[in-house]
CSV table of C-alpha atoms and ligand atoms in Angstrom, one decimal:
chain,number,residue,atom,x,y,z
A,553,MET,CA,0.0,0.0,0.0
A,554,ARG,CA,1.4,3.4,-1.0
A,555,PRO,CA,2.3,5.8,1.9
A,556,ALA,CA,-0.3,8.3,0.7
A,557,GLU,CA,-3.0,5.7,0.8
A,558,LEU,CA,-2.0,4.8,4.3
A,559,LEU,CA,-2.2,8.4,5.4
A,560,SER,CA,-5.6,8.8,3.8
A,561,ALA,CA,-6.9,5.9,5.8
A,562,MET,CA,-5.4,7.4,9.0
A,563,THR,CA,-6.9,10.8,8.5
A,564,ALA,CA,-10.3,9.4,7.7
A,565,ALA,CA,-10.3,7.2,10.7
A,566,GLU,CA,-9.2,10.1,13.0
A,567,ARG,CA,-11.9,12.4,11.7
A,568,GLU,CA,-14.5,9.7,12.3
A,569,ALA,CA,-13.2,9.0,15.8
A,570,ALA,CA,-13.1,12.7,16.7
A,571,GLY,CA,-16.9,12.6,16.7
A,572,LEU,CA,-16.7,10.4,19.8
A,573,MET,CA,-14.6,13.1,21.5
A,574,ARG,CA,-17.0,15.9,20.5
A,575,GLU,CA,-20.1,13.9,21.7
A,576,ALA,CA,-18.4,12.9,25.0
A,577,HIS,CA,-20.4,13.6,28.2
A,578,ASP,CA,-20.3,12.4,31.8
A,579,ILE,CA,-16.6,11.6,31.3
A,580,LEU,CA,-15.3,9.4,34.1
A,581,ALA,CA,-11.6,9.2,34.7
A,582,GLU,CA,-10.2,5.9,35.7
A,583,CYS,CA,-6.7,5.7,37.3
A,584,LYS,CA,-4.0,3.6,35.7
A,585,THR,CA,-0.6,3.8,37.3
A,586,GLY,CA,-1.6,6.7,39.6
A,587,HIS,CA,-4.1,9.5,40.1
A,588,ARG,CA,-2.5,11.6,37.4
A,589,ASP,CA,-2.3,8.7,34.8
A,590,VAL,CA,-5.9,8.5,33.8
A,591,VAL,CA,-8.0,6.8,31.0
A,592,THR,CA,-11.6,7.1,30.0
A,593,ALA,CA,-14.1,4.9,28.2
A,594,TYR,CA,-13.7,7.4,25.3
A,595,ASP,CA,-9.9,6.6,25.0
A,596,ARG,CA,-10.8,3.0,24.6
A,597,LYS,CA,-13.7,3.7,22.2
A,598,VAL,CA,-11.5,5.9,20.0
A,599,GLN,CA,-8.8,3.3,20.0
A,600,GLU,CA,-11.2,0.5,19.1
A,601,LEU,CA,-12.6,2.5,16.2
A,602,LEU,CA,-9.2,3.4,14.8
A,603,ILE,CA,-8.1,-0.3,15.0
A,604,ALA,CA,-11.3,-1.4,13.2
A,605,ARG,CA,-11.1,1.2,10.4
A,606,LEU,CA,-7.3,0.7,9.9
A,607,SER,CA,-7.6,-3.1,9.9
A,608,GLU,CA,-10.3,-2.8,7.2
A,609,ALA,CA,-8.1,-0.4,5.1
A,610,VAL,CA,-4.9,-2.3,5.6
A,611,PRO,CA,-5.4,-6.1,5.9
A,612,GLY,CA,-2.8,-7.6,8.3
A,613,ALA,CA,-2.1,-4.3,10.0
A,614,ARG,CA,-0.5,-4.5,13.4
A,615,PHE,CA,-0.9,-2.0,16.3
A,616,PHE,CA,1.1,-0.5,19.2
A,617,CYS,CA,-1.4,1.4,21.3
A,618,GLU,CA,-1.6,3.3,24.6
A,619,GLU,CA,-4.6,1.5,25.9
A,620,ASN,CA,-5.5,-2.2,26.6
A,621,ASP,CA,-1.8,-3.3,26.3
A,622,ARG,CA,-2.0,-3.7,22.5
A,623,HIS,CA,1.7,-3.9,21.8
A,624,ASP,CA,2.4,-5.7,18.5
A,625,GLU,CA,5.8,-6.2,17.0
A,626,LEU,CA,7.3,-2.8,16.0
A,627,SER,CA,9.0,-4.2,12.9
A,628,ALA,CA,5.7,-5.4,11.3
A,629,GLU,CA,5.1,-4.5,7.6
A,630,HIS,CA,2.4,-2.1,8.5
A,631,LEU,CA,2.3,-1.0,12.2
A,632,PHE,CA,0.2,1.8,13.5
A,633,ILE,CA,1.3,3.5,16.7
A,634,ILE,CA,-1.8,5.0,18.4
A,635,ASP,CA,-2.5,7.4,21.1
A,636,PRO,CA,-6.3,7.5,21.0
A,637,ILE,CA,-6.6,10.7,23.0
A,638,ASP,CA,-3.4,12.5,23.8
A,639,GLY,CA,-4.0,15.0,26.5
A,640,THR,CA,-6.4,12.8,28.4
A,641,MET,CA,-6.3,14.9,31.5
A,642,ASN,CA,-7.4,18.0,29.5
A,643,PHE,CA,-10.2,15.8,28.0
A,644,VAL,CA,-11.4,14.8,31.4
A,645,ARG,CA,-11.2,18.3,32.8
A,646,GLY,CA,-13.0,19.9,29.8
A,647,LEU,CA,-9.9,21.8,28.7
A,648,HIS,CA,-10.4,21.6,25.0
A,649,HIS,CA,-6.8,20.8,24.0
A,650,SER,CA,-6.4,17.1,23.1
A,651,CYS,CA,-5.8,15.2,19.9
A,652,ILE,CA,-5.8,11.8,18.2
A,653,SER,CA,-2.3,10.7,17.2
A,654,VAL,CA,-1.5,7.9,14.7
A,655,ALA,CA,1.9,7.0,13.2
A,656,CYS,CA,2.5,4.3,10.6
A,657,CYS,CA,5.7,2.4,10.4
A,658,CYS,CA,6.5,0.2,7.4
A,659,GLY,CA,9.0,-2.5,8.3
A,660,GLY,CA,10.2,-0.5,11.2
A,661,VAL,CA,10.6,2.8,9.3
A,662,LEU,CA,8.4,5.7,10.4
A,663,THR,CA,6.6,6.5,7.1
A,664,ALA,CA,3.3,8.5,7.8
A,665,ALA,CA,1.9,10.6,10.6
A,666,ALA,CA,-1.4,12.2,11.4
A,667,ILE,CA,-2.4,14.2,14.4
A,668,TYR,CA,-5.9,15.6,14.6
A,669,ASN,CA,-7.0,18.3,17.1
A,670,PRO,CA,-10.8,18.3,16.8
A,671,TYR,CA,-11.3,21.4,18.9
A,672,ALA,CA,-9.2,23.5,16.5
A,673,ASP,CA,-10.1,21.4,13.5
A,674,GLU,CA,-6.4,21.1,12.7
A,675,MET,CA,-5.0,18.0,10.9
A,676,PHE,CA,-1.3,17.8,11.0
A,677,THR,CA,0.2,15.3,8.6
A,678,ALA,CA,3.5,14.1,7.2
A,679,LEU,CA,4.9,11.6,4.8
A,680,ARG,CA,8.6,10.7,4.9
A,681,GLY,CA,10.5,12.8,2.4
A,682,GLU,CA,7.4,14.8,1.4
A,683,GLY,CA,7.2,17.5,4.1
A,684,ALA,CA,4.7,18.3,6.8
A,685,LEU,CA,1.3,20.0,6.5
A,686,CYS,CA,-1.4,21.5,8.7
A,687,ASN,CA,-4.8,21.4,7.0
A,688,GLY,CA,-3.0,20.9,3.7
A,689,ARG,CA,-0.6,23.9,4.1
A,690,ALA,CA,3.1,23.4,4.4
A,691,ILE,CA,4.6,24.0,7.9
A,692,ARG,CA,8.2,24.7,9.0
A,693,VAL,CA,10.0,25.0,12.3
A,694,THR,CA,10.8,28.6,13.2
A,695,ALA,CA,14.0,30.3,12.1
A,696,ASP,CA,13.8,32.6,15.1
A,697,PRO,CA,16.5,32.1,17.8
A,698,PHE,CA,15.6,30.3,21.0
A,699,CYS,CA,15.7,33.6,23.0
A,700,GLU,CA,13.0,35.0,20.7
A,701,THR,CA,10.6,32.1,20.9
A,702,VAL,CA,8.2,30.6,23.5
A,703,THR,CA,9.0,27.1,24.9
A,704,ALA,CA,6.4,24.4,25.1
A,705,CYS,CA,7.0,22.0,28.0
A,706,GLY,CA,5.6,18.9,29.5
A,707,THR,CA,5.8,18.1,33.2
A,708,SER,CA,5.9,14.3,33.0
A,709,PRO,CA,3.2,14.0,35.8
A,710,TYR,CA,3.4,10.2,35.8
A,711,ASN,CA,7.1,10.5,36.9
A,712,PRO,CA,7.2,12.5,40.2
A,713,GLU,CA,10.8,11.4,40.7
A,714,LEU,CA,11.7,13.8,37.8
A,715,THR,CA,9.9,16.8,39.2
A,716,ASP,CA,13.0,18.7,40.4
A,717,LYS,CA,14.8,18.1,37.1
A,718,THR,CA,11.7,19.0,35.2
A,719,PHE,CA,11.2,22.4,36.9
A,720,ALA,CA,14.9,23.3,36.7
A,721,LEU,CA,14.5,22.9,32.9
A,722,LEU,CA,11.3,24.9,32.9
A,723,ARG,CA,13.0,27.7,34.9
A,724,MET,CA,15.9,27.8,32.5
A,725,ALA,CA,13.5,27.9,29.5
A,726,PHE,CA,11.5,30.7,31.2
A,727,LEU,CA,14.6,32.7,31.8
A,728,GLU,CA,16.3,32.1,28.4
A,729,SER,CA,13.3,32.2,26.0
A,730,LEU,CA,10.3,34.5,26.0
A,731,ASP,CA,8.0,32.3,28.1
A,732,ILE,CA,6.9,28.8,28.7
A,733,ARG,CA,3.6,27.0,27.9
A,734,ARG,CA,2.3,23.8,29.5
A,735,GLU,CA,-0.7,22.9,27.3
A,736,GLY,CA,-1.0,19.2,28.2
A,737,SER,CA,-0.6,17.3,25.0
A,738,ALA,CA,2.8,16.1,23.9
A,739,ALA,CA,1.6,15.3,20.4
A,740,LEU,CA,0.2,18.8,19.9
A,741,ASP,CA,3.3,20.4,21.5
A,742,LEU,CA,5.4,18.6,18.8
A,743,CYS,CA,3.0,19.9,16.1
A,744,SER,CA,3.4,23.4,17.6
A,745,ALA,CA,7.2,23.0,17.2
A,746,ALA,CA,6.8,21.8,13.7
A,747,ALA,CA,4.6,24.7,12.8
A,748,GLY,CA,7.0,27.2,14.3
A,749,ARG,CA,4.5,28.3,16.9
A,750,VAL,CA,7.1,27.4,19.6
A,751,GLY,CA,10.9,27.3,19.3
A,752,VAL,CA,11.3,24.1,21.4
A,753,TYR,CA,9.1,21.5,23.0
A,754,VAL,CA,10.7,19.7,25.9
A,755,GLU,CA,9.5,16.9,28.2
A,756,PRO,CA,11.6,14.7,30.4
A,757,SER,CA,9.6,11.5,29.9
A,758,ILE,CA,6.9,10.5,27.5
A,759,SER,CA,5.8,7.3,25.8
A,760,LEU,CA,6.4,6.1,22.2
A,761,TRP,CA,2.7,6.7,21.4
A,762,ASP,CA,3.0,10.3,22.6
A,763,TYR,CA,5.9,11.1,20.3
A,764,ALA,CA,5.9,8.7,17.3
A,765,ALA,CA,3.7,10.8,14.9
A,766,GLY,CA,4.9,14.1,16.2
A,767,LYS,CA,8.5,13.1,15.6
A,768,LEU,CA,8.0,12.5,11.9
A,769,ILE,CA,6.0,15.8,11.6
A,770,VAL,CA,8.8,17.8,13.2
A,771,GLU,CA,11.4,16.1,11.1
A,772,GLU,CA,9.5,16.7,7.9
A,773,ALA,CA,9.0,20.3,8.9
A,774,GLY,CA,12.8,20.7,8.9
A,775,GLY,CA,13.4,20.1,12.6
A,776,VAL,CA,15.0,17.5,14.9
A,777,CYS,CA,13.9,15.5,17.9
A,778,ARG,CA,16.5,14.4,20.4
A,779,THR,CA,16.7,13.1,24.0
A,780,LEU,CA,17.9,15.4,26.8
A,781,GLU,CA,21.2,13.7,26.3
A,782,GLY,CA,21.3,14.8,22.6
A,783,GLU,CA,20.7,11.3,21.2
A,784,GLU,CA,18.2,9.9,18.7
A,785,LEU,CA,14.9,9.0,20.3
A,786,PRO,CA,14.5,5.2,21.0
A,787,PHE,CA,12.0,3.3,18.8
A,788,ASP,CA,11.7,0.1,20.9
A,789,GLY,CA,8.8,1.0,23.0
A,790,ARG,CA,10.7,2.6,25.9
A,791,LYS,CA,9.8,6.0,27.3
A,792,SER,CA,12.1,8.8,26.5
A,793,SER,CA,12.9,12.5,27.1
A,794,VAL,CA,12.2,14.7,24.1
A,795,VAL,CA,13.6,18.0,22.9
A,796,ALA,CA,12.2,19.0,19.6
A,797,GLY,CA,12.4,22.1,17.3
A,798,SER,CA,14.8,23.6,14.8
A,799,ARG,CA,18.3,22.1,14.8
A,800,GLU,CA,19.7,25.4,16.1
A,801,ASN,CA,17.2,25.8,18.9
A,802,VAL,CA,17.5,22.2,20.1
A,803,ALA,CA,21.2,22.6,20.2
A,804,GLU,CA,20.9,25.8,22.2
A,805,PHE,CA,18.4,24.3,24.6
A,806,LEU,CA,20.7,21.3,25.2
A,807,ARG,CA,23.7,23.6,25.7
A,808,LEU,CA,21.8,25.6,28.3
A,809,ALA,CA,20.4,22.4,29.9
A,810,ALA,CA,23.9,21.0,30.3
A,811,LYS,CA,24.9,23.9,32.5
A,812,LEU,CA,22.2,23.2,35.1
B,307,LIP,C1,0.2,12.9,28.1
B,307,LIP,C2,1.1,13.7,27.3
B,307,LIP,C3,1.6,14.9,28.2
B,307,LIP,C4,2.4,14.3,29.3
B,307,LIP,C5,1.6,13.3,30.1
B,307,LIP,C6,0.9,12.2,29.2
B,307,LIP,P1,-1.8,11.1,27.6
B,307,LIP,O1,-0.3,11.8,27.3
B,307,LIP,O2,0.5,14.3,26.2
B,307,LIP,O3,2.4,15.8,27.5
B,307,LIP,O4,2.9,15.3,30.1
B,307,LIP,O5,2.4,12.7,31.0
B,307,LIP,O6,1.9,11.4,28.7
B,307,LIP,O7,-1.6,10.3,28.8
B,307,LIP,O8,-2.8,12.2,27.8
B,307,LIP,O9,-2.1,10.3,26.3
């Protein structure tokens, strides 16, 4: 199946699943690993719908998903990495800033990405080697220097052992860039970096389903994604720190972070 056909199936499934988010009511949060790591029946319904539609479109497709421990082999011919609702806490609290994130790997190579924010009606997409788009218009990371941009940050609330390190990084970003933003969705933060809305997105620990699609969108928008140690992000299912943005701004952030 051609990458463009895969992407078309992804975006169609996301737009259909977004209806479940818009119609949501009486949203009940269920705790997973702790009181901040929550899931809802809507996360599971969105994931089930995406799996059903993508299985119809791509016979034999495999899945690596946030919910229900659906973790198929990452090297499959067509593997979809799904975060059904990224920004679940926002979704539960009625803070309309969440998205559906789907990446497609072909034989272990990240090939297509789609992240849909139903509240803003913004569909971010990328195909490897073909650039990144928002609602069909090309997007690029910003050319502005780090000190002249706003920094998007995540607080890794599932990892309280990282809190001191996290807020030291946020303090540095606040002092060295124009300001910080904690908007609550890693996937949308990566899209903001790809669209040049923020200079850097940083978070000390997130999961593969949080960053898989956003990573390709950032790279196809001319940016880079690195760990806080300056390394390539892992693609083996492990959690990772993420620093994303233009090559220059990621390098500047890492230089400043190394001095903490
Ligand atoms: C969330 C991320 C957020 C991060 C949270 C969590 P979820 O994803 O989008 O940036 O800080 O720890 O990982 O759980 O809402 O899909």
